[in-house]
Every structure is written in C-alpha cells, then in structure tokens.
Amino acid sequence: MRWDERQLALLREIGVRLWLTPDAVVTGAPVAQATAPAHVTPTAPTGPTLAAPPEAPTAQPERADSVASMDWPALREAAAGCTACALCEGRHEPVFGVGNPRAHWMIVGEAPGDAEDAQGEPFVGKAGQLLDNMLQAIGLTRGKAAPAQQVYIAHAVKCRPPGNRIPSAAELARCEAYLIRQVQLVQPRIILALGRFAPQLLGSTEPGGKLRGRVHDYHGVPVIVSYGPAHLLRNPEDKARAWDDLCLAAQTLESALPQ
Ligand code: URA
C-alpha cells in the first residue's frame, strides 16, 4: 500500500504511526480510497474485550414485519415515535442516522451518547472528530460526496442508554428492525461495526475483540468489527488496530468490485 503525504499527516494527527519503506510514500498524490492494510506499529498483543452484557433478547416479530417494508420517511417517523423499550423515556430524540442513503460504506455505532442525543447526530464531539479524521484518512467523509466517498452512519440502538451504559441485549433486539431496514435501503458494500454490541449483532458468542481481523456477514453485507472512537480516545494504543480494521474494510470492498 502506498500513502501520500496528506494521508500520513492525517494519520500522525490521529495518532496512528505506520512503519513505511521509502517507496511506500507517494509525493503530491491526491487522497484516494485505501485498498490494502497498512503495516502499523506493534501494540499490546490483545485488546480489551467488547462484550455486551448477557440478557435474553426480546424480539417483536409484528413490529419488525411492518418496519421491514418502510421507505425512508416512514422509517424515520417510526423511529422518532418508537416506544418499544424503556430507552424512549430518557431520550431527547432518537438518533436515526446521517449520510448518503446510497453510501458504499455504512458505519454502525453502538448507541448515541449524551452529545449525540442532544444534537440528534451520531458521533459528535471528540469521538466524532476522531472518527471523521480516520474516515478522511481513507478517503471518506460524512459530508456531502458521491456514494463511494460519503458514508452512512447509524447506530444499532437509536436512543441514548442512561449514563452511556452499554445497551442491553433486549434493547438491541427491539431496535434491530430499524437497522436492518436501513441496511436494506442503503445497500452498503461494507459495514464497519464500531463497539461492544458487535457479538450480538452478528449472533456470535465470541467477545468483540476476537471478531476483529476477519470478514463477517450481516444480512448479506460484509462486516468488519472494530473499536468505537470513544474507546480509542481512552485507549490510544488501540488506534493502530483500528486503522488495520479500516484498511481491511477498504480491501474487502475493493476485492468485491468487478475487476
Ligand atoms: N459511541 C457510539 O456508538 N456512538 C456515538 O454516537 C458516540 C459514541
């Protein structure tokens, strides 16, 4: 993989250091979408686990059936008025999602925090800035752009859990119909799942940290699991791994394109 100077500057800013041979640096080239993993600085051998608390999910088949045929306005309206779990009691507003509705990349976070709940937008504040910088380093943005460059960002759970706690399995299950419908409408080519909810999303009993580094499937879309940006702010030693995850996602998308 070759990197231009602007990408390297962005990565330094983010706190990701790459071990590069001189021919891996391209002078004066524009930022392009990354296509292969970079070699990153070695870090501690294992990251913290990202597991969700065990709890029996409570699916709601009838509600899921009606959500499954909604268009964007109906889906947004249904989420805005949703009272399927107790999280609706403490929310300011559900954080539905932002970005290009035909984006090739979909970023799925765990659940909104306080700032996201107040602003109605996923990943704002310092965590959002870090996510934006990492996306920018790989040629992506949440700002206006073509579907190949502009991401769609949503959460697995649309309402803020009190005290920013991890959403319960039941909360995730009750909210999932919205996410599934968003995935069906966006039809992304790759999903990046950021946070501790990944095992439940993927129906896995493995801890989230163990799901990293390989390609999973969510309703027919390849999924790469990584750390949430808030985790990376608290654990900067994991930024190199998160960068590897982003590069794996880019490589997975690229290899699925017709040659
Ligand atoms: N963590 C998330 O999963 N989403 C946010 O919007 C912020 C933190």
Coordinates of N, CA, C and O in Angstrom, one line a residue, residues 10-192:
L10 N -2.5 13.1 8.2 CA -3.7 12.9 8.9 C -3.5 11.7 9.9 O -4.0 11.8 11.1
L11 N -2.8 10.7 9.5 CA -2.6 9.6 10.5 C -1.8 10.0 11.7 O -2.0 9.6 12.8
R12 N -0.8 10.9 11.4 CA 0.0 11.4 12.6 C -0.9 12.2 13.5 O -0.8 12.0 14.7
E13 N -1.8 13.0 12.9 CA -2.7 13.8 13.7 C -3.6 12.9 14.6 O -3.9 13.1 15.7
I14 N -4.1 11.8 14.0 CA -4.9 10.8 14.6 C -4.2 10.1 15.7 O -4.7 9.7 16.7
G15 N -2.9 9.9 15.5 CA -2.1 9.2 16.5 C -1.7 7.8 16.0 O -1.4 6.9 16.8
V16 N -1.9 7.5 14.7 CA -1.5 6.2 14.1 C -0.2 6.4 13.5 O 0.0 7.2 12.6
R17 N 0.8 5.5 13.9 CA 2.1 5.6 13.2 C 2.3 4.4 12.3 O 2.0 3.3 12.8
L18 N 2.7 4.6 11.1 CA 3.0 3.5 10.2 C 4.5 3.3 10.1 O 5.2 4.2 10.0
W19 N 4.8 2.0 10.0 CA 6.2 1.7 9.6 C 6.3 1.6 8.1 O 5.6 0.8 7.5
L20 N 7.0 2.5 7.4 CA 6.9 2.6 6.0 C 8.3 2.5 5.4 O 9.3 3.0 5.9
T21 N 8.4 1.8 4.3 CA 9.6 1.8 3.5 C 9.5 3.1 2.6 O 8.4 3.6 2.3
P22 N 10.7 3.7 2.1 CA 10.6 4.9 1.4 C 9.7 4.9 0.2 O 9.0 5.8 -0.1
D23 N 9.6 3.7 -0.5 CA 8.8 3.7 -1.7 C 7.3 3.6 -1.4 O 6.5 3.6 -2.3
A24 N 7.0 3.5 -0.1 CA 5.5 3.5 0.2 C 4.9 4.9 0.3 O 3.7 5.0 0.5
V25 N 5.8 5.9 0.2 CA 5.2 7.3 0.2 C 5.2 7.9 -1.2 O 6.1 7.9 -1.9
V26 N 4.0 8.3 -1.5 CA 3.8 9.0 -2.8 C 3.8 10.5 -2.6 O 3.1 11.0 -1.8
T27 N 4.6 11.2 -3.4 CA 4.7 12.6 -3.2 C 3.6 13.3 -4.1 O 3.6 13.0 -5.3
G28 N 2.8 14.2 -3.5 CA 1.9 15.0 -4.2 C 0.7 14.3 -4.8 O 0.0 14.9 -5.6
A29 N 0.4 13.1 -4.4 CA -0.7 12.4 -4.9 C -2.0 12.8 -4.2 O -1.9 13.1 -3.0
P30 N -3.2 12.8 -4.8 CA -4.4 13.1 -4.1 C -4.8 12.0 -3.1 O -4.3 10.8 -3.3
V31 N -5.6 12.3 -2.1 CA -6.1 11.2 -1.2 C -7.0 10.3 -2.0 O -7.9 10.8 -2.7
A32 N -6.7 9.0 -2.0 CA -7.5 8.1 -2.7 C -8.1 7.1 -1.6 O -7.5 7.0 -0.5
Q33 N -9.1 6.3 -2.1 CA -9.6 5.3 -1.2 C -8.5 4.2 -0.9 O -7.9 3.8 -1.9
A34 N -8.2 3.9 0.3 CA -7.2 2.9 0.6 C -7.7 1.5 0.1 O -8.9 1.2 0.0
T35 N -6.8 0.7 -0.3 CA -7.2 -0.6 -0.8 C -6.5 -1.8 -0.1 O -6.8 -2.9 -0.4
A36 N -5.6 -1.6 0.8 CA -5.0 -2.7 1.4 C -4.5 -2.4 2.8 O -4.3 -1.2 3.1
P37 N -4.3 -3.3 3.7 CA -3.9 -3.0 5.1 C -2.5 -2.4 5.1 O -1.7 -2.7 4.3
A38 N -2.3 -1.4 6.0 CA -1.0 -0.9 6.2 C -0.3 -1.7 7.3 O -1.0 -2.4 8.1
H39 N 1.0 -1.6 7.4 CA 1.7 -2.2 8.5 C 1.8 -1.1 9.6 O 2.3 0.0 9.3
V40 N 1.3 -1.4 10.7 CA 1.2 -0.4 11.7 C 2.1 -0.8 12.9 O 2.6 -1.9 13.0
T41 N 2.4 0.2 13.7 CA 3.3 -0.1 14.9 C 2.7 -1.2 15.7 O 1.5 -1.3 15.9
P42 N 3.6 -2.1 16.2 CA 3.1 -3.2 17.0 C 2.6 -2.6 18.3 O 3.1 -1.6 18.8
T43 N 1.5 -3.2 18.8 CA 1.0 -2.7 20.1 C 0.8 -3.9 21.0 O 1.2 -5.0 20.6
A44 N 0.1 -3.7 22.1 CA -0.1 -4.8 23.0 C -0.8 -6.0 22.3 O -1.6 -5.8 21.4
P45 N -0.5 -7.3 22.7 CA -1.0 -8.4 21.9 C -2.5 -8.5 21.8 O -3.0 -9.0 20.9
T46 N -3.2 -8.2 22.9 CA -4.6 -8.3 22.8 C -5.3 -7.1 23.3 O -4.8 -6.4 24.2
G47 N -6.5 -6.7 22.7 CA -7.2 -5.5 23.1 C -8.2 -6.0 24.2 O -8.4 -7.2 24.4
P48 N -8.9 -5.0 24.8 CA -9.9 -5.3 25.8 C -11.1 -6.0 25.0 O -11.3 -5.8 23.9
T49 N -11.8 -6.8 25.7 CA -13.0 -7.4 25.1 C -14.1 -6.3 25.0 O -14.1 -5.4 25.7
L50 N -15.0 -6.6 24.0 CA -16.0 -5.6 23.7 C -17.4 -6.2 24.0 O -18.4 -5.8 23.4
A51 N -17.4 -7.2 24.9 CA -18.7 -8.0 25.0 C -19.8 -7.2 25.6 O -19.6 -6.3 26.5
A52 N -21.0 -7.5 25.1 CA -22.3 -6.9 25.7 C -22.7 -7.8 26.9 O -22.4 -8.9 27.0
P53 N -23.5 -7.2 27.9 CA -23.9 -8.0 29.0 C -24.9 -9.0 28.5 O -25.7 -8.7 27.6
P54 N -24.8 -10.3 29.0 CA -25.8 -11.3 28.5 C -27.2 -11.0 29.0 O -27.4 -10.6 30.2
E55 N -28.1 -11.2 28.2 CA -29.5 -10.9 28.5 C -30.4 -11.5 27.4 O -30.0 -11.4 26.2
A56 N -31.5 -12.1 27.7 CA -32.3 -12.7 26.7 C -32.9 -11.6 25.8 O -33.6 -10.7 26.3
P57 N -32.7 -11.7 24.5 CA -33.3 -10.7 23.6 C -34.8 -10.8 23.5 O -35.4 -11.9 23.7
T58 N -35.5 -9.7 23.3 CA -37.0 -9.8 23.2 C -37.3 -9.3 21.8 O -37.4 -8.1 21.6
A59 N -37.5 -10.2 20.9 CA -37.9 -9.8 19.5 C -39.3 -9.4 19.5 O -40.1 -9.9 20.3
Q60 N -39.7 -8.6 18.5 CA -41.1 -8.2 18.3 C -41.4 -8.4 16.8 O -41.4 -7.5 16.0
P61 N -41.8 -9.7 16.5 CA -41.9 -10.0 15.1 C -42.9 -9.1 14.3 O -42.7 -8.8 13.2
E62 N -44.1 -8.8 14.9 CA -45.0 -8.0 14.2 C -44.5 -6.6 13.8 O -44.7 -6.1 12.7
R63 N -43.9 -5.9 14.8 CA -43.3 -4.6 14.6 C -42.2 -4.7 13.5 O -42.1 -3.9 12.6
A64 N -41.4 -5.7 13.6 CA -40.3 -5.9 12.7 C -40.9 -6.1 11.3 O -40.3 -5.6 10.3
D65 N -42.0 -6.8 11.2 CA -42.6 -7.0 9.8 C -43.0 -5.7 9.2 O -42.8 -5.5 8.0
S66 N -43.6 -4.8 10.0 CA -44.1 -3.6 9.4 C -42.9 -2.7 9.1 O -42.9 -2.0 8.0
V67 N -41.9 -2.7 9.9 CA -40.7 -1.8 9.6 C -40.0 -2.3 8.4 O -39.5 -1.5 7.6
A68 N -40.1 -3.6 8.1 CA -39.3 -4.2 7.0 C -39.8 -3.7 5.6 O -39.0 -3.9 4.7
S69 N -41.0 -3.1 5.5 CA -41.4 -2.6 4.2 C -41.4 -1.1 4.1 O -41.9 -0.5 3.1
M70 N -40.9 -0.4 5.2 CA -41.0 1.1 5.2 C -40.0 1.7 4.2 O -38.9 1.2 4.0
D71 N -40.4 2.9 3.7 CA -39.4 3.7 2.9 C -38.7 4.6 3.9 O -39.1 4.6 5.1
W72 N -37.8 5.5 3.4 CA -37.0 6.3 4.4 C -37.9 7.2 5.3 O -37.7 7.2 6.5
P73 N -38.9 8.0 4.7 CA -39.7 8.9 5.6 C -40.4 8.1 6.6 O -40.5 8.5 7.8
A74 N -41.1 7.0 6.2 CA -41.8 6.2 7.2 C -40.9 5.6 8.3 O -41.3 5.6 9.4
L75 N -39.7 5.2 7.8 CA -38.8 4.6 8.8 C -38.4 5.6 9.8 O -38.3 5.4 11.0
R76 N -38.0 6.8 9.3 CA -37.6 7.9 10.2 C -38.7 8.2 11.2 O -38.4 8.4 12.4
E77 N -39.9 8.3 10.7 CA -41.0 8.7 11.5 C -41.3 7.6 12.6 O -41.6 7.9 13.7
A78 N -41.2 6.3 12.2 CA -41.4 5.2 13.1 C -40.4 5.3 14.2 O -40.7 5.1 15.4
A79 N -39.1 5.5 13.8 CA -38.1 5.6 14.9 C -38.3 6.7 15.8 O -38.1 6.6 17.0
A80 N -38.7 7.9 15.2 CA -38.9 9.1 16.0 C -40.0 8.9 17.1 O -39.9 9.4 18.2
G81 N -41.0 8.1 16.8 CA -42.1 7.9 17.7 C -42.0 6.5 18.5 O -42.9 6.1 19.1
C82 N -40.8 5.8 18.4 CA -40.7 4.5 18.9 C -40.8 4.5 20.4 O -40.1 5.3 21.1
T83 N -41.6 3.6 21.0 CA -41.7 3.4 22.4 C -41.5 1.9 22.7 O -42.0 1.4 23.7
A84 N -40.7 1.2 21.9 CA -40.6 -0.3 22.0 C -39.8 -0.7 23.3 O -39.9 -1.8 23.7
C85 N -39.0 0.2 23.8 CA -38.3 -0.1 25.0 C -38.2 1.1 25.9 O -38.5 2.2 25.5
A86 N -37.7 0.9 27.1 CA -37.7 2.0 28.1 C -36.7 3.1 27.8 O -36.8 4.2 28.4
L87 N -35.9 2.9 26.8 CA -34.9 4.0 26.5 C -35.6 5.2 25.9 O -35.1 6.3 26.0
C88 N -36.9 5.0 25.4 CA -37.6 6.2 24.9 C -37.9 7.2 26.0 O -38.1 8.4 25.8
E89 N -37.9 6.7 27.3 CA -38.3 7.6 28.4 C -37.2 8.6 28.7 O -37.6 9.7 29.1
G90 N -36.0 8.3 28.5 CA -34.9 9.2 28.9 C -34.3 10.0 27.7 O -33.4 10.8 27.8
R91 N -34.8 9.7 26.5 CA -34.1 10.3 25.3 C -34.6 11.7 25.1 O -35.7 12.0 25.4
H92 N -33.7 12.5 24.5 CA -34.1 13.8 24.0 C -34.8 13.5 22.6 O -35.9 14.0 22.3
E93 N -34.1 12.8 21.7 CA -34.6 12.3 20.5 C -33.9 11.1 20.0 O -32.7 11.0 20.3
P94 N -34.5 10.2 19.2 CA -33.7 9.1 18.7 C -32.7 9.7 17.7 O -33.0 10.6 17.0
V95 N -31.6 9.1 17.6 CA -30.6 9.5 16.6 C -30.7 8.5 15.5 O -30.2 7.3 15.6
F96 N -31.3 8.9 14.4 CA -31.7 8.0 13.4 C -30.5 7.6 12.5 O -30.3 6.4 12.2
G97 N -29.8 8.5 12.0 CA -28.7 8.2 11.1 C -28.4 9.4 10.1 O -29.3 10.3 10.0
V98 N -27.2 9.5 9.6 CA -26.9 10.6 8.7 C -26.0 10.0 7.5 O -25.4 9.0 7.7
G99 N -26.0 10.8 6.4 CA -25.1 10.4 5.3 C -25.8 10.1 4.1 O -27.0 10.4 3.9
N100 N -25.1 9.6 3.1 CA -25.6 9.3 1.8 C -26.4 8.0 1.9 O -26.0 6.9 2.2
P101 N -27.7 8.1 1.5 CA -28.6 6.9 1.6 C -28.3 5.8 0.6 O -28.9 4.8 0.6
R102 N -27.3 6.1 -0.3 CA -26.8 5.0 -1.2 C -25.3 4.8 -0.9 O -24.6 4.4 -1.8
A103 N -24.8 5.2 0.2 CA -23.3 5.1 0.5 C -22.8 3.6 0.3 O -23.5 2.7 0.6
H104 N -21.6 3.5 -0.2 CA -21.0 2.2 -0.3 C -20.5 1.7 1.1 O -20.4 0.5 1.4
W105 N -20.2 2.7 2.0 CA -19.8 2.4 3.4 C -20.9 2.7 4.4 O -21.4 3.8 4.3
M106 N -21.2 1.8 5.3 CA -22.1 2.1 6.4 C -21.3 1.9 7.7 O -20.7 0.8 7.9
I107 N -21.3 2.9 8.5 CA -20.7 2.8 9.8 C -21.8 2.6 10.9 O -22.8 3.4 10.9
V108 N -21.7 1.5 11.7 CA -22.7 1.3 12.7 C -22.1 1.4 14.1 O -21.2 0.6 14.4
G109 N -22.6 2.4 14.8 CA -22.1 2.6 16.2 C -23.1 1.8 17.1 O -24.1 1.3 16.7
E110 N -22.7 1.9 18.4 CA -23.5 1.2 19.4 C -24.8 1.9 19.7 O -25.9 1.3 19.5
A111 N -24.7 3.0 20.3 CA -25.9 3.8 20.7 C -25.4 5.3 20.9 O -24.2 5.5 21.2
P112 N -26.3 6.2 20.8 CA -25.9 7.6 21.0 C -25.5 7.8 22.4 O -26.0 7.2 23.4
G113 N -24.6 8.8 22.6 CA -24.2 9.2 24.0 C -25.0 10.5 24.2 O -25.9 10.9 23.5
D114 N -24.6 11.2 25.3 CA -25.3 12.5 25.7 C -25.3 13.5 24.6 O -26.3 14.1 24.2
A115 N -24.1 13.7 24.0 CA -23.9 14.8 23.0 C -24.7 14.4 21.7 O -25.4 15.3 21.1
E116 N -24.7 13.2 21.4 CA -25.4 12.7 20.2 C -27.0 12.9 20.4 O -27.7 13.3 19.5
D117 N -27.4 12.5 21.6 CA -28.8 12.6 22.0 C -29.2 14.1 21.9 O -30.3 14.4 21.4
A118 N -28.4 15.0 22.4 CA -28.7 16.4 22.4 C -28.7 17.0 20.9 O -29.6 17.8 20.6
Q119 N -27.8 16.5 20.1 CA -27.7 17.1 18.7 C -28.4 16.3 17.7 O -28.6 16.8 16.5
G120 N -28.8 15.1 18.0 CA -29.6 14.3 17.0 C -28.7 13.7 15.9 O -29.2 13.4 14.8
E121 N -27.4 13.7 16.1 CA -26.4 13.3 15.1 C -25.5 12.3 15.7 O -25.0 12.5 16.8
P122 N -25.2 11.2 15.0 CA -24.2 10.2 15.5 C -22.8 10.7 15.6 O -22.4 11.5 14.7
F123 N -22.1 10.2 16.6 CA -20.6 10.5 16.7 C -20.3 12.0 16.5 O -19.8 12.4 15.5
V124 N -20.7 12.8 17.5 CA -20.2 14.2 17.5 C -19.2 14.3 18.6 O -18.8 13.4 19.3
G125 N -18.7 15.5 18.9 CA -17.7 15.8 19.9 C -16.4 15.2 19.5 O -16.1 14.9 18.3
K126 N -15.5 14.9 20.5 CA -14.1 14.4 20.2 C -14.1 13.1 19.6 O -13.3 12.8 18.7
A127 N -15.0 12.2 20.0 CA -15.1 10.8 19.4 C -15.5 11.0 17.9 O -14.9 10.3 17.0
G128 N -16.4 11.8 17.6 CA -16.9 12.0 16.2 C -15.7 12.6 15.4 O -15.6 12.2 14.2
Q129 N -15.0 13.5 16.0 CA -13.9 14.1 15.3 C -12.8 13.1 14.9 O -12.3 13.1 13.8
L130 N -12.5 12.2 15.9 CA -11.6 11.1 15.6 C -12.1 10.2 14.5 O -11.3 9.9 13.6
L131 N -13.4 9.9 14.6 CA -13.9 9.0 13.5 C -13.8 9.7 12.2 O -13.4 9.1 11.2
D132 N -14.2 11.0 12.1 CA -14.1 11.8 10.9 C -12.7 11.8 10.3 O -12.5 11.6 9.1
N133 N -11.7 12.0 11.2 CA -10.3 12.0 10.8 C -9.9 10.7 10.2 O -9.2 10.6 9.2
M134 N -10.3 9.6 10.9 CA -9.9 8.3 10.4 C -10.6 8.0 9.0 O -9.9 7.5 8.1
L135 N -11.8 8.4 8.9 CA -12.5 8.2 7.6 C -11.8 9.0 6.6 O -11.6 8.6 5.4
Q136 N -11.5 10.3 6.9 CA -10.9 11.2 5.9 C -9.5 10.6 5.5 O -9.2 10.7 4.3
A137 N -8.8 10.0 6.4 CA -7.5 9.4 6.0 C -7.6 8.3 5.0 O -6.7 8.0 4.3
I138 N -8.8 7.7 4.9 CA -9.0 6.6 3.9 C -9.9 7.1 2.8 O -10.3 6.3 1.9
G139 N -10.1 8.4 2.7 CA -10.8 9.0 1.5 C -12.3 9.1 1.7 O -13.0 9.2 0.7
L140 N -12.8 9.0 2.9 CA -14.3 9.0 3.1 C -14.7 10.2 4.0 O -13.9 10.8 4.7
T141 N -16.0 10.5 3.9 CA -16.5 11.7 4.6 C -17.9 11.5 5.0 O -18.6 10.7 4.3
R142 N -18.4 12.1 6.0 CA -19.8 12.1 6.3 C -20.5 13.4 5.6 O -21.7 13.5 5.6
G143 N -19.6 14.3 5.2 CA -20.1 15.5 4.4 C -20.6 15.0 3.1 O -20.4 13.9 2.7
K144 N -21.2 16.0 2.3 CA -21.7 15.7 1.0 C -20.6 15.1 0.1 O -19.6 15.7 -0.1
A145 N -20.9 14.0 -0.5 CA -19.9 13.4 -1.5 C -20.7 12.3 -2.3 O -21.8 12.0 -1.9
A146 N -20.0 11.8 -3.3 CA -20.6 10.7 -4.1 C -20.7 9.4 -3.2 O -20.0 9.3 -2.2
P147 N -21.6 8.5 -3.5 CA -21.8 7.3 -2.7 C -20.5 6.5 -2.4 O -20.4 5.9 -1.3
A148 N -19.5 6.6 -3.2 CA -18.3 5.8 -3.0 C -17.4 6.5 -1.9 O -16.6 5.9 -1.2
Q149 N -17.7 7.8 -1.7 CA -16.8 8.5 -0.7 C -17.6 8.9 0.6 O -17.0 9.2 1.6
Q150 N -18.9 9.1 0.5 CA -19.7 9.5 1.6 C -20.3 8.3 2.4 O -21.0 7.5 1.8
V151 N -20.0 8.3 3.6 CA -20.5 7.1 4.4 C -22.0 7.4 4.9 O -22.5 8.5 4.8
Y152 N -22.7 6.3 5.3 CA -23.9 6.5 6.0 C -23.6 6.0 7.4 O -23.0 4.9 7.6
I153 N -24.0 6.8 8.4 CA -23.7 6.4 9.8 C -25.0 6.2 10.6 O -25.9 7.1 10.6
A154 N -25.1 5.1 11.3 CA -26.3 4.8 12.1 C -25.8 4.1 13.4 O -24.7 3.7 13.5
H155 N -26.8 3.9 14.3 CA -26.5 3.2 15.5 C -27.3 1.9 15.5 O -28.4 1.8 14.9
A156 N -26.8 0.9 16.3 CA -27.5 -0.3 16.5 C -28.8 0.0 17.4 O -29.8 -0.6 17.2
V157 N -28.6 0.9 18.3 CA -29.7 1.3 19.2 C -29.8 2.8 19.0 O -28.9 3.6 19.1
K158 N -31.1 3.3 18.7 CA -31.3 4.7 18.3 C -31.4 5.6 19.4 O -31.3 6.9 19.2
C159 N -31.7 5.1 20.6 CA -31.9 6.1 21.8 C -30.8 5.9 22.8 O -30.2 4.8 23.0
R160 N -30.4 7.0 23.5 CA -29.3 7.0 24.4 C -29.6 6.1 25.6 O -30.6 6.4 26.3
P161 N -28.8 5.2 25.9 CA -28.9 4.4 27.2 C -28.5 5.4 28.4 O -27.5 6.1 28.2
P162 N -29.2 5.4 29.5 CA -28.8 6.3 30.6 C -27.4 6.0 31.0 O -26.9 4.9 31.1
G163 N -26.7 7.1 31.3 CA -25.3 7.1 31.8 C -24.4 6.5 30.7 O -23.3 6.0 31.1
N164 N -24.8 6.5 29.5 CA -24.0 5.9 28.4 C -23.6 4.5 28.6 O -22.5 4.0 28.2
R165 N -24.5 3.7 29.3 CA -24.2 2.3 29.6 C -24.3 1.6 28.3 O -24.9 2.0 27.3
I166 N -23.8 0.4 28.2 CA -23.9 -0.5 27.1 C -25.4 -0.9 26.9 O -26.0 -1.2 27.9
P167 N -25.9 -0.8 25.7 CA -27.3 -1.3 25.6 C -27.5 -2.7 25.9 O -26.6 -3.5 25.7
S168 N -28.6 -3.1 26.5 CA -28.9 -4.5 26.9 C -29.2 -5.3 25.6 O -29.6 -4.7 24.5
A169 N -29.1 -6.6 25.7 CA -29.5 -7.4 24.6 C -30.9 -7.2 24.2 O -31.2 -7.2 22.9
A170 N -31.8 -7.0 25.1 CA -33.2 -6.8 24.8 C -33.4 -5.4 24.0 O -34.1 -5.4 23.0
E171 N -32.7 -4.4 24.4 CA -32.8 -3.1 23.7 C -32.2 -3.2 22.3 O -32.8 -2.7 21.4
L172 N -31.1 -4.0 22.2 CA -30.6 -4.2 20.8 C -31.6 -4.9 20.0 O -31.8 -4.6 18.8
A173 N -32.2 -6.0 20.5 CA -33.1 -6.8 19.7 C -34.3 -6.0 19.3 O -34.8 -6.1 18.2
R174 N -34.8 -5.1 20.2 CA -36.0 -4.3 19.9 C -35.8 -3.3 18.9 O -36.7 -2.8 18.2
C175 N -34.5 -2.8 18.8 CA -34.2 -1.7 17.9 C -33.7 -2.3 16.5 O -33.6 -1.5 15.6
E176 N -33.4 -3.5 16.5 CA -32.7 -4.0 15.3 C -33.5 -3.9 14.0 O -32.9 -3.8 12.9
A177 N -34.8 -4.0 14.0 CA -35.6 -3.9 12.8 C -35.2 -2.6 12.0 O -35.2 -2.6 10.8
Y178 N -35.0 -1.5 12.8 CA -34.7 -0.2 12.1 C -33.3 -0.3 11.4 O -33.2 0.1 10.3
L179 N -32.4 -0.9 12.1 CA -31.0 -1.1 11.5 C -31.1 -2.0 10.2 O -30.5 -1.6 9.2
I180 N -31.8 -3.1 10.4 CA -31.9 -4.0 9.2 C -32.5 -3.3 8.0 O -32.1 -3.4 6.9
R181 N -33.6 -2.5 8.3 CA -34.2 -1.8 7.2 C -33.3 -0.7 6.6 O -33.2 -0.5 5.4
Q182 N -32.5 0.0 7.5 CA -31.5 1.0 7.0 C -30.5 0.3 6.1 O -30.2 0.8 5.0
V183 N -30.1 -0.9 6.5 CA -29.1 -1.7 5.7 C -29.7 -2.0 4.3 O -29.1 -1.9 3.3
Q184 N -31.0 -2.5 4.4 CA -31.7 -2.9 3.1 C -31.8 -1.7 2.2 O -31.7 -1.8 1.0
L185 N -32.1 -0.5 2.8 CA -32.3 0.7 1.9 C -31.0 1.3 1.4 O -30.9 1.7 0.2
V186 N -30.0 1.3 2.2 CA -28.7 1.8 1.8 C -28.0 0.9 0.8 O -27.4 1.3 -0.1
Q187 N -28.2 -0.4 1.1 CA -27.4 -1.5 0.4 C -25.9 -1.2 0.3 O -25.3 -1.1 -0.7
P188 N -25.3 -1.0 1.5 CA -23.9 -0.7 1.5 C -23.1 -1.9 1.0 O -23.6 -3.0 1.0
R189 N -21.9 -1.6 0.6 CA -21.0 -2.7 0.1 C -20.1 -3.2 1.3 O -19.5 -4.3 1.2
I190 N -20.1 -2.4 2.3 CA -19.3 -2.8 3.5 C -19.9 -2.1 4.8 O -20.3 -1.0 4.7
I191 N -19.9 -2.9 5.9 CA -20.3 -2.3 7.2 C -19.2 -2.3 8.1 O -18.5 -3.4 8.2
L192 N -18.9 -1.2 8.8 CA -17.9 -1.2 9.9 C -18.7 -1.1 11.2 O -19.5 -0.1 11.4

